[in-house]
Amino acid sequence: MSAWLVVGLGNPGDRYAETRHNIGARVVERLADRLQVRLKKVRFVAVAAGEANAEGSRLILLRPLTFMNVSGPPVASLTRKRKIDVDHVVACHDEIDLAFGSLKVKLGGSTAGHRGLDSLRQALRTPDYYRVRLGVGRPPGRKDPADYVLEPFAKAERVDVDLLVEEGADAVLTLVREGLAAAQDRHNRTVPQ
């Protein structure tokens, strides 16, 4: 049985740790805490990873150590190295097209200009991997979306961010244990704008 590769997209370093763009990475860090796994640098690949067992499902939790826009090649390298099928890859990522606090689990589809997803699609040579989309909302006014996602969450949003990270971790576990339909039924939710 092929292991599941759960990828938390984000940017490296303390400067980006609390930004909207790093919420996917926070989901993987939360899973690592829950499953008591330490993410360690993998030799010759720009990722930190750790292996866990979640009720019989083998998970490899992974955080690219590259910037978001070039995270695909190290992820693809590890999928080949560990012989993981693309249909066992789950990418957790920020999504500006979903209202803040919303969550959607899906398979494949458009990247909607998300550069981390573009990089993954190119490196994996397919868009057909699972996604846990974490709503961070659209930027206010005319603010550039690229600048917006690199800003930290507002103080008033932090409790909801923590809840969204927990829900994202739950969605990943439901997906790998029970499949896409169960994960969508249980976890997909849209918060009104």
mmCIF file of C-alpha atoms in Angstrom:
data_model
loop_
_atom_site.group_PDB
_atom_site.id
_atom_site.type_symbol
_atom_site.label_atom_id
_atom_site.label_comp_id
_atom_site.label_asym_id
_atom_site.label_seq_id
_atom_site.Cartn_x
_atom_site.Cartn_y
_atom_site.Cartn_z
ATOM 1 C CA MET A 1 0.000 0.000 0.000
ATOM 2 C CA SER A 2 1.467 3.312 -1.094
ATOM 3 C CA ALA A 3 2.144 5.862 1.625
ATOM 4 C CA TRP A 4 0.410 9.237 1.545
ATOM 5 C CA LEU A 5 2.540 12.321 1.059
ATOM 6 C CA VAL A 6 1.056 15.340 2.850
ATOM 7 C CA VAL A 7 2.691 18.559 1.667
ATOM 8 C CA GLY A 8 2.382 21.817 3.599
ATOM 9 C CA LEU A 9 3.056 24.702 1.237
ATOM 10 C CA GLY A 10 4.686 27.849 2.589
ATOM 11 C CA ASN A 11 7.858 29.912 2.615
ATOM 12 C CA PRO A 12 10.864 29.121 4.795
ATOM 13 C CA GLY A 13 12.053 31.225 7.713
ATOM 14 C CA ASP A 14 10.618 33.102 10.682
ATOM 15 C CA ARG A 15 9.732 36.107 8.551
ATOM 16 C CA TYR A 16 6.956 34.138 6.822
ATOM 17 C CA ALA A 17 5.900 31.756 9.611
ATOM 18 C CA GLU A 18 2.707 33.628 10.583
ATOM 19 C CA THR A 19 1.677 34.791 7.098
ATOM 20 C CA ARG A 20 -1.402 33.766 5.129
ATOM 21 C CA HIS A 21 0.819 32.024 2.583
ATOM 22 C CA ASN A 22 2.099 29.634 5.272
ATOM 23 C CA ILE A 23 -1.199 28.243 6.534
ATOM 24 C CA GLY A 24 -0.664 25.016 4.548
ATOM 25 C CA ALA A 25 2.712 24.508 6.207
ATOM 26 C CA ARG A 26 1.050 25.082 9.587
ATOM 27 C CA VAL A 27 -1.413 22.241 8.896
ATOM 28 C CA VAL A 28 1.492 19.835 8.319
ATOM 29 C CA GLU A 29 3.245 21.111 11.459
ATOM 30 C CA ARG A 30 0.008 20.559 13.409
ATOM 31 C CA LEU A 31 -0.256 16.988 12.089
ATOM 32 C CA ALA A 32 3.379 16.380 13.073
ATOM 33 C CA ASP A 33 2.580 17.586 16.625
ATOM 34 C CA ARG A 34 -0.523 15.426 16.859
ATOM 35 C CA LEU A 35 1.165 12.315 15.496
ATOM 36 C CA GLN A 36 4.352 13.002 17.495
ATOM 37 C CA VAL A 37 6.651 13.161 14.478
ATOM 38 C CA ARG A 38 9.672 15.399 14.052
ATOM 39 C CA LEU A 39 10.195 16.901 10.595
ATOM 40 C CA LYS A 40 13.862 16.478 9.701
ATOM 41 C CA LYS A 41 15.876 17.662 6.711
ATOM 42 C CA VAL A 42 16.052 14.904 4.075
ATOM 43 C CA ARG A 43 19.518 14.336 2.598
ATOM 44 C CA PHE A 44 19.976 15.701 -0.933
ATOM 45 C CA VAL A 45 16.376 16.991 -1.135
ATOM 46 C CA ALA A 46 15.265 20.490 -0.046
ATOM 47 C CA VAL A 47 12.500 19.247 2.264
ATOM 48 C CA ALA A 48 11.908 18.481 5.928
ATOM 49 C CA ALA A 49 9.887 15.298 6.374
ATOM 50 C CA GLY A 50 8.745 12.794 8.955
ATOM 51 C CA GLU A 51 6.875 9.503 8.786
ATOM 52 C CA ALA A 52 3.793 8.714 10.821
ATOM 53 C CA ASN A 53 1.183 6.037 11.145
ATOM 54 C CA ALA A 54 -2.400 7.266 11.424
ATOM 55 C CA GLU A 55 -4.687 4.326 12.216
ATOM 56 C CA GLY A 56 -3.072 2.085 9.623
ATOM 57 C CA SER A 57 -2.402 4.775 7.012
ATOM 58 C CA ARG A 58 1.277 5.524 6.407
ATOM 59 C CA LEU A 59 1.837 9.273 6.118
ATOM 60 C CA ILE A 60 4.918 11.175 5.083
ATOM 61 C CA LEU A 61 4.514 14.731 6.337
ATOM 62 C CA LEU A 62 6.555 17.155 4.288
ATOM 63 C CA ARG A 63 7.494 20.815 4.253
ATOM 64 C CA PRO A 64 9.492 22.096 1.290
ATOM 65 C CA LEU A 65 12.505 24.146 2.436
ATOM 66 C CA THR A 66 12.380 26.199 -0.762
ATOM 67 C CA PHE A 67 10.208 29.212 -1.456
ATOM 68 C CA MET A 68 6.603 28.464 -2.402
ATOM 69 C CA ASN A 69 7.044 29.286 -6.108
ATOM 70 C CA VAL A 70 9.709 26.577 -6.558
ATOM 71 C CA SER A 71 8.396 23.943 -4.141
ATOM 72 C CA GLY A 72 7.375 21.448 -6.853
ATOM 73 C CA PRO A 73 10.774 19.942 -7.781
ATOM 74 C CA PRO A 74 11.780 18.863 -4.242
ATOM 75 C CA VAL A 75 8.277 17.417 -3.662
ATOM 76 C CA ALA A 76 8.409 15.504 -6.968
ATOM 77 C CA SER A 77 11.913 14.295 -6.107
ATOM 78 C CA LEU A 78 10.687 12.808 -2.830
ATOM 79 C CA THR A 79 7.636 11.194 -4.484
ATOM 80 C CA ARG A 80 9.988 9.399 -6.888
ATOM 81 C CA LYS A 81 12.469 8.497 -4.154
ATOM 82 C CA ARG A 82 9.731 7.016 -1.918
ATOM 83 C CA LYS A 83 7.689 5.582 -4.859
ATOM 84 C CA ILE A 84 4.547 7.521 -3.965
ATOM 85 C CA ASP A 85 1.768 7.654 -6.554
ATOM 86 C CA VAL A 86 0.475 11.126 -7.441
ATOM 87 C CA ASP A 87 -3.014 10.007 -6.336
ATOM 88 C CA HIS A 88 -1.526 9.742 -2.823
ATOM 89 C CA VAL A 89 -0.258 13.334 -2.719
ATOM 90 C CA VAL A 90 -2.187 15.893 -0.626
ATOM 91 C CA ALA A 91 -1.195 19.575 -0.865
ATOM 92 C CA CYS A 92 -2.358 21.880 1.941
ATOM 93 C CA HIS A 93 -2.376 25.510 0.838
ATOM 94 C CA ASP A 94 -3.760 29.020 1.259
ATOM 95 C CA GLU A 95 -6.617 29.988 -1.055
ATOM 96 C CA ILE A 96 -7.577 33.638 -1.676
ATOM 97 C CA ASP A 97 -10.628 32.581 -3.715
ATOM 98 C CA LEU A 98 -12.218 31.181 -0.549
ATOM 99 C CA ALA A 99 -13.511 33.475 2.194
ATOM 100 C CA PHE A 100 -11.387 33.568 5.348
ATOM 101 C CA GLY A 101 -12.122 30.503 7.470
ATOM 102 C CA SER A 102 -13.558 28.417 4.609
ATOM 103 C CA LEU A 103 -12.148 24.995 3.793
ATOM 104 C CA LYS A 104 -12.525 22.792 0.716
ATOM 105 C CA VAL A 105 -11.064 19.393 -0.096
ATOM 106 C CA LYS A 106 -10.776 18.539 -3.782
ATOM 107 C CA LEU A 107 -8.929 16.455 -6.354
ATOM 108 C CA GLY A 108 -7.192 18.162 -9.272
ATOM 109 C CA GLY A 109 -8.503 21.152 -11.152
ATOM 110 C CA SER A 110 -7.123 24.580 -11.895
ATOM 111 C CA THR A 111 -4.325 26.174 -9.878
ATOM 112 C CA ALA A 112 -6.065 29.591 -10.203
ATOM 113 C CA GLY A 113 -2.655 31.245 -10.532
ATOM 114 C CA HIS A 114 -1.359 29.899 -7.185
ATOM 115 C CA ARG A 115 2.360 29.682 -7.886
ATOM 116 C CA GLY A 116 3.018 26.914 -5.368
ATOM 117 C CA LEU A 117 0.347 24.761 -7.031
ATOM 118 C CA ASP A 118 1.702 25.694 -10.482
ATOM 119 C CA SER A 119 5.147 24.504 -9.399
ATOM 120 C CA LEU A 120 3.695 21.238 -8.050
ATOM 121 C CA ARG A 121 1.627 20.645 -11.204
ATOM 122 C CA GLN A 122 4.677 21.138 -13.432
ATOM 123 C CA ALA A 123 6.983 18.972 -11.317
ATOM 124 C CA LEU A 124 4.445 16.165 -10.815
ATOM 125 C CA ARG A 125 3.410 16.507 -14.510
ATOM 126 C CA THR A 126 -0.280 16.457 -13.581
ATOM 127 C CA PRO A 127 -2.833 18.574 -11.710
ATOM 128 C CA ASP A 128 -4.441 15.386 -10.332
ATOM 129 C CA TYR A 129 -3.333 15.468 -6.717
ATOM 130 C CA TYR A 130 -5.522 16.170 -3.681
ATOM 131 C CA ARG A 131 -5.776 19.642 -2.187
ATOM 132 C CA VAL A 132 -6.868 20.927 1.172
ATOM 133 C CA ARG A 133 -7.730 24.533 0.339
ATOM 134 C CA LEU A 134 -7.629 26.879 3.334
ATOM 135 C CA GLY A 135 -9.535 30.119 2.816
ATOM 136 C CA VAL A 136 -7.570 33.285 3.593
ATOM 137 C CA GLY A 137 -9.931 35.641 1.725
ATOM 138 C CA ARG A 138 -9.289 38.278 -0.885
ATOM 139 C CA PRO A 139 -7.168 41.354 -0.214
ATOM 140 C CA PRO A 140 -9.086 44.511 0.691
ATOM 141 C CA GLY A 141 -9.394 47.288 -1.887
ATOM 142 C CA ARG A 142 -6.725 47.305 -4.546
ATOM 143 C CA LYS A 143 -4.026 45.584 -2.533
ATOM 144 C CA ASP A 144 -1.894 43.218 -4.609
ATOM 145 C CA PRO A 145 -2.769 39.577 -3.761
ATOM 146 C CA ALA A 146 0.963 38.680 -3.809
ATOM 147 C CA ASP A 147 1.651 41.257 -1.062
ATOM 148 C CA TYR A 148 -1.504 40.330 0.862
ATOM 149 C CA VAL A 149 -0.624 36.633 1.278
ATOM 150 C CA LEU A 150 2.827 37.574 2.611
ATOM 151 C CA GLU A 151 1.310 39.593 5.470
ATOM 152 C CA PRO A 152 0.695 38.053 8.895
ATOM 153 C CA PHE A 153 -2.869 37.366 9.948
ATOM 154 C CA ALA A 154 -4.449 40.187 11.958
ATOM 155 C CA LYS A 155 -4.586 39.701 15.746
ATOM 156 C CA ALA A 156 -8.385 39.445 15.556
ATOM 157 C CA GLU A 157 -8.091 36.538 13.078
ATOM 158 C CA ARG A 158 -5.644 34.396 15.063
ATOM 159 C CA VAL A 159 -8.166 32.287 16.990
ATOM 160 C CA ASP A 160 -9.998 31.497 13.745
ATOM 161 C CA VAL A 161 -6.676 30.696 12.040
ATOM 162 C CA ASP A 162 -5.856 28.158 14.748
ATOM 163 C CA LEU A 163 -9.292 26.563 14.287
ATOM 164 C CA LEU A 164 -8.805 26.454 10.504
ATOM 165 C CA VAL A 165 -5.388 24.774 10.932
ATOM 166 C CA GLU A 166 -6.978 22.142 13.238
ATOM 167 C CA GLU A 167 -9.808 21.588 10.752
ATOM 168 C CA GLY A 168 -7.285 21.280 7.908
ATOM 169 C CA ALA A 169 -5.410 18.592 9.866
ATOM 170 C CA ASP A 170 -8.701 16.760 10.520
ATOM 171 C CA ALA A 171 -9.590 16.973 6.800
ATOM 172 C CA VAL A 172 -6.254 15.410 5.800
ATOM 173 C CA LEU A 173 -6.781 12.499 8.200
ATOM 174 C CA THR A 174 -10.359 11.931 7.007
ATOM 175 C CA LEU A 175 -9.190 12.024 3.374
ATOM 176 C CA VAL A 176 -6.458 9.407 3.819
ATOM 177 C CA ARG A 177 -8.555 7.122 6.039
ATOM 178 C CA GLU A 178 -12.011 7.388 4.467
ATOM 179 C CA GLY A 179 -11.621 8.971 1.026
ATOM 180 C CA LEU A 180 -12.557 12.180 -0.764
ATOM 181 C CA ALA A 181 -16.364 12.028 -0.406
ATOM 182 C CA ALA A 182 -16.158 11.570 3.384
ATOM 183 C CA ALA A 183 -13.614 14.409 3.697
ATOM 184 C CA GLN A 184 -15.799 16.736 1.614
ATOM 185 C CA ASP A 185 -18.996 15.840 3.487
ATOM 186 C CA ARG A 186 -17.421 16.330 6.878
ATOM 187 C CA HIS A 187 -15.055 19.247 6.338
ATOM 188 C CA ASN A 188 -16.024 21.372 3.325
ATOM 189 C CA ARG A 189 -17.479 24.645 4.563
ATOM 190 C CA THR A 190 -17.889 28.081 3.111
ATOM 191 C CA VAL A 191 -17.857 31.100 5.377
ATOM 192 C CA PRO A 192 -19.804 34.058 3.932
ATOM 193 C CA GLN A 193 -17.578 36.934 2.754
#
